[in-house]
Amino acid sequence: MNYDIVVVGGGPAGLAAAIESRKNGAESILVIERDRELGGILQQCIHNGFGLVVFKEELTGPEYAERFIDELSRENIDYKLDTMVLEINKDKQILAMNTVDGLVNIQAKAIVLSMGCRERTRGSIAIPGYRPAGVFNAGTAQRYLNMEGYMVGKRVVILGSGDIGLIMARRMTLEGAKVLVVAELMPFSGGLTRNIVQCLDDYDIPLKLSHAVTDIKGRDRVEGVVIQKIDENFKPIPGTEIEYECDTLLLSVGLIPENELSKGAGIEMDSKTSGPVVFESMETSIEGIFACGNVVHVHDIVDFVTEESRHAGKAAAKFVLEVKADNNKIIETEALSGIGYIVPQKVRINSVDDKLSLFMRVRSVYHDAKLSVKADGKEIYSVKKMHLAPGEMERIDIKKELIGENVGKLTVEVI
Amino acid sequence: MKETLKEKEMICIVCPIGCHINVIESNESEDGYEVEGNKCPRGKIYGIKEITSPTRVVSTTVSIENAFLKRLPVKTDNPVPKELIFECMKVINEVVVKAPVKVGDIIIENILDTGVNIVATRSMNEIK
């Protein structure tokens, strides 16, 4: 089997990349999806708030997905469902399998990696206690509740105040559960303020910052959860234990880009983002393999995933049509004080159209601060920010002429 | 007898700054309320709306038959008064629909006489 472009993953990133590469002239495109339908995680995110940037209106996750799925059909782009990609290599061969085709080898001219991310589990945060039923990842519970129709519990404690945890606090409450508390390890919430107000405050659900779960009671089913205040070194403070009688613990403790296939192909990875190192066009260290969406870095707004993926799809089409990137001058980006990471990590300045977009997350909460971009130590651009938080991704657009051609390093810092 | 004046602290969610605002009922003010702590005029409008008539879009699911999933996601096509959220949930939870359904199809018309409809937020084919 041969295709110009194979897109691995049919969620918001893959859909946008596939459609955009078609619009930019790519002819044979295949989207491979392991689930039974396209749309990815959007299909279980039934709340609204999606699409404000891309469609200028507020949609739910399934509505947002359906618009792209419809467009994919209109563009006659091939896709395979229930299909698992087992391996990708540097020669852009893909080994995949499903129950219809069996094991198939696909040769692509370009590949777009859009596998998204998965939830961190109890195992990665080392909570003591037995292993009773009733401990769920928040996203897993969301899928059970919103798609499969199973209520996962009646009295609930949620660990982690990221957006999924907050959204699930409201969702469980609406369905008749009692959400007792949301505990957050950090001294600030990882979720959007809007979600704290509309998911917790609206339903009088308390948020306890700087708290950890230190015990799970119950052997067969969760019977209680102990949370405890932690000090600045994240050590539990004795005597601050609070025990909640409950049957369910939901974990919303972070997302990890799903990069087994990328690593298998030998793509260079960034330890800060847990995603591939990418150039300005979202091309990875292997020529002709692109990556976009949560597989590169975890986004908080799907609209930004769409924008990034369109950019990757366009670049993949260009590659297939043999418009190669100009490799002459490579600028590295570096996150300095206050910045957690920057995407892209590398910039081929001659291949930047008119502006370069840098995406980043700050490490902490700042008020009345400034994001300063420096080229080899000299400030070329800065933007004032009244509010910066790790839960909200920042984007800086820099005009190409501001950067200049002979720069070795672009840095961003919070001042 | 003098009526007690309302006062409420809240976080403005109009933009990401998230001003902590205080909305105080006031007979002297033109709008009937004073808003403190907001950094822009939108915060005042938000604060007054939140204290006088807060509304929310409700998104949830209904039971569906003949489809490959058991639940169909739905939402209110306009915001409903906040105090009616749980009443709406009761009505919505009584409904069972049959596939096929198209996104935007009205599932419940004029819920609780609010003038707001409950609509499907995705399409689902009939399974054969």
Coordinates of C-alpha atoms in Angstrom, one line a residue:
Chain A
M1 CA 0.0 0.0 0.0
N2 CA 1.3 3.4 -1.0
Y3 CA 0.2 6.9 0.1
D4 CA 1.6 10.4 -0.3
I5 CA 0.8 11.3 3.3
V6 CA -0.2 9.0 6.2
V7 CA -1.6 10.6 9.3
V8 CA -1.3 8.6 12.5
G9 CA -4.3 9.4 14.7
G10 CA -7.7 10.7 13.8
G11 CA -8.3 13.2 16.6
P12 CA -8.5 16.9 16.2
A13 CA -4.8 17.2 15.2
G14 CA -4.9 14.4 12.6
L15 CA -8.2 15.6 11.1
A16 CA -6.9 19.2 10.7
A17 CA -3.6 18.1 9.3
A18 CA -5.1 15.7 6.8
I19 CA -7.7 18.3 5.5
E20 CA -5.1 21.1 5.3
S21 CA -2.6 18.9 3.4
R22 CA -5.4 18.1 0.9
K23 CA -6.1 21.8 0.5
N24 CA -2.4 22.4 -0.2
G25 CA -2.3 19.9 -3.1
A26 CA -1.5 16.5 -1.6
E27 CA -3.5 13.8 -3.4
S28 CA -3.4 10.4 -1.7
I29 CA -3.9 10.8 2.1
L30 CA -4.7 8.1 4.7
V31 CA -5.7 8.8 8.3
I32 CA -5.2 5.8 10.6
E33 CA -7.3 5.7 13.8
R34 CA -7.2 3.0 16.5
D35 CA -10.7 3.8 17.9
R36 CA -14.0 2.8 16.4
E37 CA -14.6 6.4 15.1
L38 CA -12.8 9.6 14.3
G39 CA -12.7 12.6 16.5
G40 CA -10.5 11.4 19.3
I41 CA -11.0 12.6 22.8
L42 CA -13.4 15.4 21.7
Q43 CA -16.2 12.8 21.4
Q44 CA -16.2 12.4 25.2
C45 CA -15.8 16.1 26.0
I46 CA -19.5 17.0 25.8
H47 CA -19.1 20.3 27.6
N48 CA -19.0 23.6 25.6
G49 CA -16.1 26.1 25.2
F50 CA -14.5 24.7 22.0
G51 CA -14.1 26.6 18.8
L52 CA -14.0 30.2 20.0
V53 CA -10.8 30.9 18.0
V54 CA -11.4 28.7 14.9
F55 CA -15.1 29.1 14.4
K56 CA -15.8 32.2 16.5
E57 CA -18.6 30.4 18.4
E58 CA -18.8 28.1 21.4
L59 CA -19.2 24.5 20.5
T60 CA -19.1 21.2 22.5
G61 CA -16.4 18.7 21.7
P62 CA -18.5 16.4 19.6
E63 CA -19.8 19.3 17.5
Y64 CA -16.2 20.6 17.0
A65 CA -15.2 17.1 15.9
E66 CA -18.1 16.6 13.6
R67 CA -17.3 19.7 11.6
F68 CA -13.9 18.3 10.8
I69 CA -15.1 14.7 10.2
D70 CA -17.7 16.1 7.7
E71 CA -14.9 18.1 5.9
L72 CA -12.7 15.0 5.7
S73 CA -15.5 13.2 3.9
R74 CA -16.2 16.1 1.6
E75 CA -12.5 16.1 0.7
N76 CA -12.7 12.3 0.1
I77 CA -9.8 11.6 2.3
D78 CA -9.3 7.9 3.1
Y79 CA -9.3 6.6 6.7
K80 CA -9.1 3.4 8.5
L81 CA -10.8 2.8 11.9
D82 CA -10.0 0.2 14.5
T83 CA -6.5 0.1 13.1
M84 CA -3.4 0.0 15.2
V85 CA -0.1 1.3 14.0
L86 CA 2.6 -1.0 15.4
E87 CA 5.7 0.6 14.0
I88 CA 7.1 3.5 12.0
N89 CA 10.6 3.6 10.6
K90 CA 12.8 6.3 9.3
D91 CA 12.2 5.3 5.7
K92 CA 8.5 6.2 6.3
Q93 CA 7.2 2.7 6.2
I94 CA 4.3 2.0 8.5
L95 CA 3.3 -1.3 9.9
A96 CA -0.3 -1.4 10.9
M97 CA -3.0 -4.0 11.6
N98 CA -6.8 -4.4 11.9
T99 CA -9.3 -7.2 11.6
V100 CA -10.1 -6.5 7.9
D101 CA -6.7 -6.1 6.3
G102 CA -4.7 -8.1 8.7
L103 CA -1.1 -6.9 8.9
V104 CA -0.3 -4.2 6.4
N105 CA 2.8 -2.4 5.3
I106 CA 2.2 1.1 4.1
Q107 CA 4.9 3.2 2.3
A108 CA 4.4 6.9 2.8
K109 CA 6.2 9.9 1.2
A110 CA 5.4 11.9 4.4
I111 CA 4.0 11.0 7.8
V112 CA 2.1 13.3 10.2
L113 CA 2.3 12.0 13.8
S114 CA -0.9 13.1 15.7
M115 CA -1.3 10.4 18.4
G116 CA -2.2 12.8 21.1
C117 CA -1.6 12.1 24.7
R118 CA -2.7 9.8 27.5
E119 CA -3.4 10.3 31.2
R120 CA -0.9 9.8 33.9
T121 CA -2.2 7.0 36.2
R122 CA -2.0 6.2 39.9
G123 CA 1.2 4.3 39.2
S124 CA 3.0 7.5 38.2
I125 CA 2.2 9.4 41.4
A126 CA 2.7 6.6 44.0
I127 CA -0.3 6.9 46.3
P128 CA 0.0 4.3 49.1
G129 CA -2.9 2.0 50.1
Y130 CA -4.6 -1.0 48.6
R131 CA -5.7 -1.3 45.0
P132 CA -9.5 -1.3 45.4
A133 CA -12.0 -0.7 42.6
G134 CA -13.1 2.9 42.4
V135 CA -9.9 4.6 41.5
F136 CA -10.3 6.0 38.0
N137 CA -8.5 8.4 35.7
A138 CA -10.8 11.4 35.2
G139 CA -10.7 11.0 31.4
T140 CA -11.5 7.3 31.6
A141 CA -14.5 8.1 33.9
Q142 CA -15.6 10.8 31.5
R143 CA -15.7 8.2 28.6
Y144 CA -17.6 5.7 30.7
L145 CA -20.1 8.4 31.8
N146 CA -20.6 10.4 28.6
M147 CA -20.3 7.7 25.9
E148 CA -20.8 4.2 27.4
G149 CA -23.5 5.3 30.0
Y150 CA -21.9 4.0 33.2
M151 CA -21.9 6.1 36.4
V152 CA -18.6 5.4 38.1
G153 CA -19.5 6.4 41.7
K154 CA -21.7 8.3 44.1
R155 CA -19.4 10.0 46.6
V156 CA -16.3 11.3 44.9
V157 CA -12.9 12.8 45.7
I158 CA -10.9 14.3 42.9
L159 CA -7.2 14.7 42.9
G160 CA -5.8 17.3 40.5
S161 CA -7.4 20.6 39.5
G162 CA -6.4 20.4 35.8
D163 CA -9.3 21.1 33.4
I164 CA -10.4 17.4 33.1
G165 CA -10.7 17.1 36.9
L166 CA -12.7 20.3 37.1
I167 CA -15.0 19.4 34.2
M168 CA -15.6 16.0 35.8
A169 CA -16.4 17.5 39.2
R170 CA -19.3 19.4 37.5
R171 CA -20.3 16.4 35.3
M172 CA -20.5 14.0 38.3
T173 CA -22.5 16.5 40.3
L174 CA -25.0 17.1 37.5
E175 CA -25.5 13.3 37.3
G176 CA -26.4 13.1 41.0
A177 CA -23.0 12.3 42.6
K178 CA -21.7 14.2 45.6
V179 CA -18.2 15.6 44.9
L180 CA -16.7 16.2 48.3
V181 CA -13.4 18.0 47.4
V182 CA -10.9 18.7 44.7
A183 CA -7.4 18.4 46.0
E184 CA -4.4 20.0 44.2
L185 CA -0.8 19.3 44.9
M186 CA 0.4 22.7 43.7
P187 CA -0.4 26.1 45.4
F188 CA -2.3 27.1 42.3
S189 CA -4.8 25.3 40.0
G190 CA -3.7 23.9 36.7
G191 CA -7.0 24.6 35.1
L192 CA -8.6 27.6 33.5
T193 CA -10.2 30.1 35.9
R194 CA -13.4 29.9 33.9
N195 CA -13.6 26.2 34.8
I196 CA -12.9 26.8 38.5
V197 CA -15.8 29.3 38.6
Q198 CA -18.3 27.3 36.5
C199 CA -17.4 23.8 37.6
L200 CA -16.5 24.2 41.3
D201 CA -17.8 27.6 42.6
D202 CA -21.2 27.1 40.9
Y203 CA -21.7 23.9 42.9
D204 CA -20.0 24.8 46.1
I205 CA -17.3 22.2 45.6
P206 CA -14.2 23.1 47.7
L207 CA -10.8 23.3 46.1
K208 CA -7.9 22.5 48.5
L209 CA -4.6 23.7 47.2
S210 CA -1.2 22.3 48.4
H211 CA -2.9 19.0 49.4
A212 CA -2.0 15.5 48.4
V213 CA -3.8 12.2 48.7
T214 CA -1.9 10.2 51.3
D215 CA -4.1 7.2 51.8
I216 CA -6.8 5.2 50.0
K217 CA -9.0 3.1 52.3
G218 CA -10.8 0.0 51.4
R219 CA -9.8 -3.4 49.9
D220 CA -12.4 -4.3 47.4
R221 CA -14.0 -0.9 46.7
V222 CA -12.7 2.5 47.8
E223 CA -14.2 3.3 51.2
G224 CA -12.3 6.5 52.0
V225 CA -9.6 8.9 50.9
V226 CA -7.2 10.8 53.1
I227 CA -5.9 14.1 52.0
Q228 CA -3.1 16.0 53.7
K229 CA -1.6 19.5 53.5
I230 CA 1.9 19.5 52.1
D231 CA 4.8 21.9 52.8
E232 CA 6.9 23.8 50.3
N233 CA 9.0 20.6 49.8
F234 CA 5.8 18.7 48.9
K235 CA 6.1 16.7 52.2
P236 CA 2.8 15.9 54.0
I237 CA 2.4 17.9 57.2
P238 CA 1.5 15.6 60.1
G239 CA -1.8 16.4 61.8
T240 CA -3.4 17.9 58.7
E241 CA -5.1 14.7 57.6
I242 CA -8.7 14.9 56.5
E243 CA -10.6 11.7 55.7
Y244 CA -13.4 11.7 53.3
E245 CA -15.9 8.8 53.2
C246 CA -16.3 8.0 49.5
D247 CA -16.5 5.3 46.9
T248 CA -14.6 6.9 44.1
L249 CA -11.3 8.7 43.6
L250 CA -10.8 10.4 40.3
L251 CA -7.2 11.3 39.2
S252 CA -6.6 14.2 37.0
V253 CA -2.8 14.3 37.4
G254 CA -1.5 15.2 34.1
L255 CA -1.1 14.1 30.5
I256 CA 1.8 12.5 28.7
P257 CA 2.3 12.8 25.0
E258 CA 2.0 9.3 23.5
N259 CA 5.3 8.9 21.6
E260 CA 6.2 5.2 21.6
L261 CA 6.0 5.2 17.7
S262 CA 8.1 8.4 17.5
K263 CA 10.8 7.0 19.7
G264 CA 10.7 3.7 17.8
A265 CA 11.4 5.6 14.6
G266 CA 14.4 7.2 16.2
I267 CA 13.0 10.7 16.2
E268 CA 14.8 13.2 18.5
M269 CA 12.8 13.9 21.7
D270 CA 12.6 16.9 24.0
S271 CA 12.7 15.8 27.7
K272 CA 10.8 19.0 28.7
T273 CA 7.8 18.5 26.5
S274 CA 8.1 14.6 26.3
G275 CA 7.4 15.2 22.6
P276 CA 9.5 15.3 19.5
V277 CA 11.8 18.1 18.8
V278 CA 10.2 20.1 15.9
F279 CA 11.2 22.7 13.4
E280 CA 9.2 25.8 12.6
S281 CA 7.1 23.7 10.1
M282 CA 6.4 21.0 12.7
E283 CA 8.9 18.7 10.9
T284 CA 10.7 16.3 13.3
S285 CA 14.4 15.3 13.2
I286 CA 13.5 12.9 10.4
E287 CA 12.9 14.6 7.1
G288 CA 9.3 14.2 6.0
I289 CA 7.9 13.1 9.4
F290 CA 5.9 15.9 10.9
A291 CA 4.1 16.0 14.3
C292 CA 1.3 18.2 15.7
G293 CA -1.1 18.6 18.6
N294 CA -0.8 17.0 22.0
V295 CA 1.8 14.4 20.8
V296 CA 4.2 17.4 20.6
H297 CA 3.2 19.3 23.7
V298 CA 0.0 19.2 25.8
H299 CA -2.4 22.0 24.8
D300 CA -5.2 23.5 26.9
I301 CA -7.4 24.7 24.0
V302 CA -8.3 22.5 21.0
D303 CA -8.3 25.6 18.7
F304 CA -4.6 25.9 19.1
V305 CA -4.2 22.2 18.3
T306 CA -6.1 22.8 15.1
E307 CA -4.0 25.8 14.1
E308 CA -0.7 24.0 14.8
S309 CA -1.9 20.9 12.9
R310 CA -3.0 22.9 9.9
H311 CA 0.5 24.3 9.8
A312 CA 1.9 20.8 9.9
G313 CA -0.5 19.5 7.3
K314 CA 0.5 22.3 4.9
A315 CA 4.2 21.6 5.5
A316 CA 3.6 17.9 4.8
A317 CA 1.9 18.7 1.5
K318 CA 4.8 21.0 0.5
F319 CA 7.2 18.2 1.3
V320 CA 5.3 15.8 -0.9
L321 CA 5.2 18.3 -3.7
E322 CA 9.0 18.5 -3.3
V323 CA 9.3 22.0 -1.9
K324 CA 12.2 21.2 0.5
A325 CA 12.9 23.2 3.6
D326 CA 16.0 25.4 3.5
N327 CA 18.4 23.9 6.0
N328 CA 21.0 26.5 5.7
K329 CA 20.5 28.4 8.9
I330 CA 19.2 26.8 12.0
I331 CA 18.3 28.8 15.1
E332 CA 17.7 27.0 18.4
T333 CA 15.1 28.2 20.8
E334 CA 15.8 28.1 24.6
A335 CA 13.5 28.5 27.6
L336 CA 15.1 30.8 30.2
S337 CA 14.0 31.9 33.6
G338 CA 10.3 31.4 34.2
I339 CA 9.6 29.5 31.0
G340 CA 9.1 25.7 31.1
Y341 CA 9.5 24.9 27.4
I342 CA 9.3 26.4 23.9
V343 CA 7.9 24.8 20.7
P344 CA 9.4 24.8 18.1
Q345 CA 12.8 23.9 19.5
K346 CA 14.5 24.6 16.1
V347 CA 13.9 27.2 13.5
R348 CA 15.1 27.2 9.9
I349 CA 14.9 30.9 9.4
N350 CA 14.8 30.8 5.6
S351 CA 11.7 28.6 5.7
V352 CA 9.7 30.9 7.9
D353 CA 7.0 32.6 5.9
D354 CA 6.5 36.1 7.4
K355 CA 6.2 35.4 11.1
L356 CA 7.4 32.8 13.5
S357 CA 5.0 31.6 16.2
L358 CA 6.5 30.4 19.5
F359 CA 4.4 28.4 22.0
M360 CA 5.4 28.1 25.6
R361 CA 4.3 27.5 29.2
V362 CA 5.4 29.5 32.2
R363 CA 6.5 27.7 35.3
S364 CA 4.6 29.7 37.9
V365 CA 1.9 32.3 38.3
Y366 CA 3.0 35.9 37.5
H367 CA 1.2 39.3 37.6
D368 CA 2.2 42.4 35.6
A369 CA 5.1 40.6 34.0
K370 CA 6.8 40.8 30.6
L371 CA 7.8 38.0 28.1
S372 CA 11.1 39.0 26.6
V373 CA 12.4 37.4 23.4
K374 CA 16.2 37.8 22.8
A375 CA 18.2 36.9 19.8
D376 CA 21.7 36.0 20.9
G377 CA 21.2 37.9 24.1
K378 CA 19.7 41.1 22.6
E379 CA 16.0 41.8 23.1
I380 CA 14.2 41.9 19.8
Y381 CA 10.6 41.7 21.0
S382 CA 8.7 41.9 24.3
V383 CA 5.1 41.7 25.3
K384 CA 3.5 42.8 28.6
K385 CA 1.3 40.3 30.4
M386 CA -1.0 41.2 33.2
H387 CA -1.4 37.6 34.0
L388 CA 0.6 34.4 33.3
A389 CA -0.2 30.9 34.6
P390 CA 1.2 27.4 33.8
G391 CA -2.4 26.3 33.0
E392 CA -2.6 28.8 30.1
M393 CA -0.3 28.3 27.1
E394 CA 1.4 31.5 25.8
R395 CA 1.9 32.3 22.1
I396 CA 4.3 34.9 20.8
D397 CA 4.3 35.8 17.1
I398 CA 7.5 37.5 15.9
K399 CA 8.0 39.1 12.5
K400 CA 10.7 37.4 10.5
E401 CA 12.6 40.6 9.8
L402 CA 13.0 41.2 13.6
I403 CA 14.9 38.0 14.0
G404 CA 17.5 38.5 11.3
E405 CA 19.4 35.8 9.5
N406 CA 22.6 35.4 11.5
V407 CA 21.2 34.5 14.9
G408 CA 22.3 31.4 16.7
K409 CA 19.8 31.3 19.5
L410 CA 16.4 32.7 20.4
T411 CA 15.5 32.8 24.0
V412 CA 12.4 33.7 26.0
E413 CA 12.2 34.7 29.6
V414 CA 9.8 36.2 32.1
I415 CA 10.8 39.6 33.4
Chain B
M1 CA -37.8 48.5 57.6
K2 CA -34.6 48.8 55.6
E3 CA -33.9 45.9 53.3
T4 CA -30.5 44.3 53.6
L5 CA -28.3 45.1 50.5
K6 CA -26.8 42.2 48.6
E7 CA -23.1 41.8 48.3
K8 CA -21.0 39.1 46.6
E9 CA -17.4 38.3 46.0
M10 CA -16.5 36.5 42.7
I11 CA -13.8 35.9 40.1
C12 CA -14.5 37.6 36.8
I13 CA -14.1 35.1 33.9
V14 CA -14.5 37.4 31.0
C15 CA -10.7 37.2 30.2
P16 CA -7.8 35.1 31.6
I17 CA -6.7 37.8 34.1
G18 CA -9.5 36.7 36.6
C19 CA -10.0 39.8 38.6
H20 CA -11.4 39.2 42.1
I21 CA -14.4 41.5 42.1
N22 CA -16.9 42.5 44.7
V23 CA -20.4 43.3 43.6
I24 CA -22.4 45.5 46.1
E25 CA -26.0 46.5 45.8
S26 CA -26.2 50.3 46.0
N27 CA -29.2 52.7 45.8
E28 CA -26.9 55.5 44.7
S29 CA -25.5 53.7 41.6
E30 CA -27.3 54.0 38.3
D31 CA -27.2 50.3 37.7
G32 CA -28.3 49.5 41.2
Y33 CA -24.8 47.9 41.9
E34 CA -21.3 49.0 42.6
V35 CA -18.5 46.8 41.4
E36 CA -15.0 46.9 43.0
G37 CA -11.8 45.2 41.9
N38 CA -12.5 45.0 38.2
K39 CA -9.7 46.2 35.9
C40 CA -12.0 46.9 33.0
P41 CA -15.7 47.8 32.2
R42 CA -16.5 44.3 31.1
G43 CA -15.9 43.1 34.7
K44 CA -18.7 45.4 35.9
I45 CA -21.2 44.0 33.3
Y46 CA -20.2 40.4 34.2
G47 CA -20.5 41.1 38.0
I48 CA -23.9 42.6 37.7
K49 CA -25.2 39.8 35.4
E50 CA -23.8 37.2 37.8
I51 CA -25.6 38.7 40.8
T52 CA -28.9 39.5 39.1
S53 CA -29.5 36.7 36.6
P54 CA -26.7 34.2 36.2
T55 CA -27.2 31.8 33.3
R56 CA -25.3 28.7 32.1
V57 CA -25.3 26.5 29.1
V58 CA -26.0 22.9 30.3
S59 CA -24.4 20.1 28.5
T60 CA -25.2 16.5 29.3
T61 CA -26.4 13.2 27.6
V62 CA -29.6 11.4 27.0
S63 CA -30.2 7.7 26.6
I64 CA -30.2 6.5 22.9
E65 CA -31.3 3.3 21.3
N66 CA -30.3 1.7 18.1
A67 CA -27.0 3.5 18.1
F68 CA -23.4 2.2 18.6
L69 CA -23.2 4.2 21.8
K70 CA -25.6 4.2 24.8
R71 CA -25.5 8.0 25.3
L72 CA -26.2 10.9 23.0
P73 CA -24.6 14.2 24.0
V74 CA -27.0 17.2 24.2
K75 CA -26.9 20.8 25.3
T76 CA -29.2 23.7 25.9
D77 CA -29.2 25.8 22.7
N78 CA -29.1 29.0 24.8
P79 CA -28.1 29.6 28.5
V80 CA -30.7 28.8 31.1
P81 CA -31.1 30.5 34.5
K82 CA -28.5 28.9 36.9
E83 CA -31.2 27.9 39.5
L84 CA -32.9 25.8 36.9
I85 CA -29.9 23.6 36.0
F86 CA -31.0 20.6 38.2
E87 CA -34.6 20.9 37.2
C88 CA -33.5 20.7 33.5
M89 CA -31.4 17.6 34.3
K90 CA -34.5 15.9 35.7
V91 CA -36.4 16.5 32.6
I92 CA -33.5 15.6 30.3
N93 CA -32.9 12.3 32.2
E94 CA -36.5 11.1 31.4
V95 CA -35.8 11.1 27.7
V96 CA -34.9 8.2 25.5
V97 CA -34.2 8.8 21.8
K98 CA -33.8 6.5 18.9
A99 CA -31.1 6.7 16.3
P100 CA -30.6 8.1 13.6
V101 CA -30.0 11.6 15.0
K102 CA -28.4 14.6 13.4
V103 CA -26.4 17.2 15.1
G104 CA -28.7 20.1 16.0
D105 CA -31.9 18.0 16.1
I106 CA -34.2 19.3 18.8
I107 CA -34.5 16.6 21.5
I108 CA -36.7 18.6 23.9
E109 CA -38.5 21.7 22.9
N110 CA -38.9 24.7 25.2
I111 CA -37.6 23.0 28.4
L112 CA -39.4 24.2 31.5
D113 CA -40.9 27.1 29.5
T114 CA -37.6 28.8 29.3
G115 CA -37.8 29.2 25.5
V116 CA -34.6 27.1 25.4
N117 CA -34.4 23.8 23.4
I118 CA -32.3 20.8 24.2
V119 CA -30.4 19.9 21.0
A120 CA -28.2 16.9 20.0
T121 CA -24.5 17.8 19.8
R122 CA -23.5 15.0 17.5
S123 CA -25.0 12.8 14.8
M124 CA -25.5 9.1 15.3
N125 CA -26.4 6.6 12.7
E126 CA -28.8 3.8 13.2
I127 CA -27.1 0.4 13.6
K128 CA -28.5 -2.4 11.6

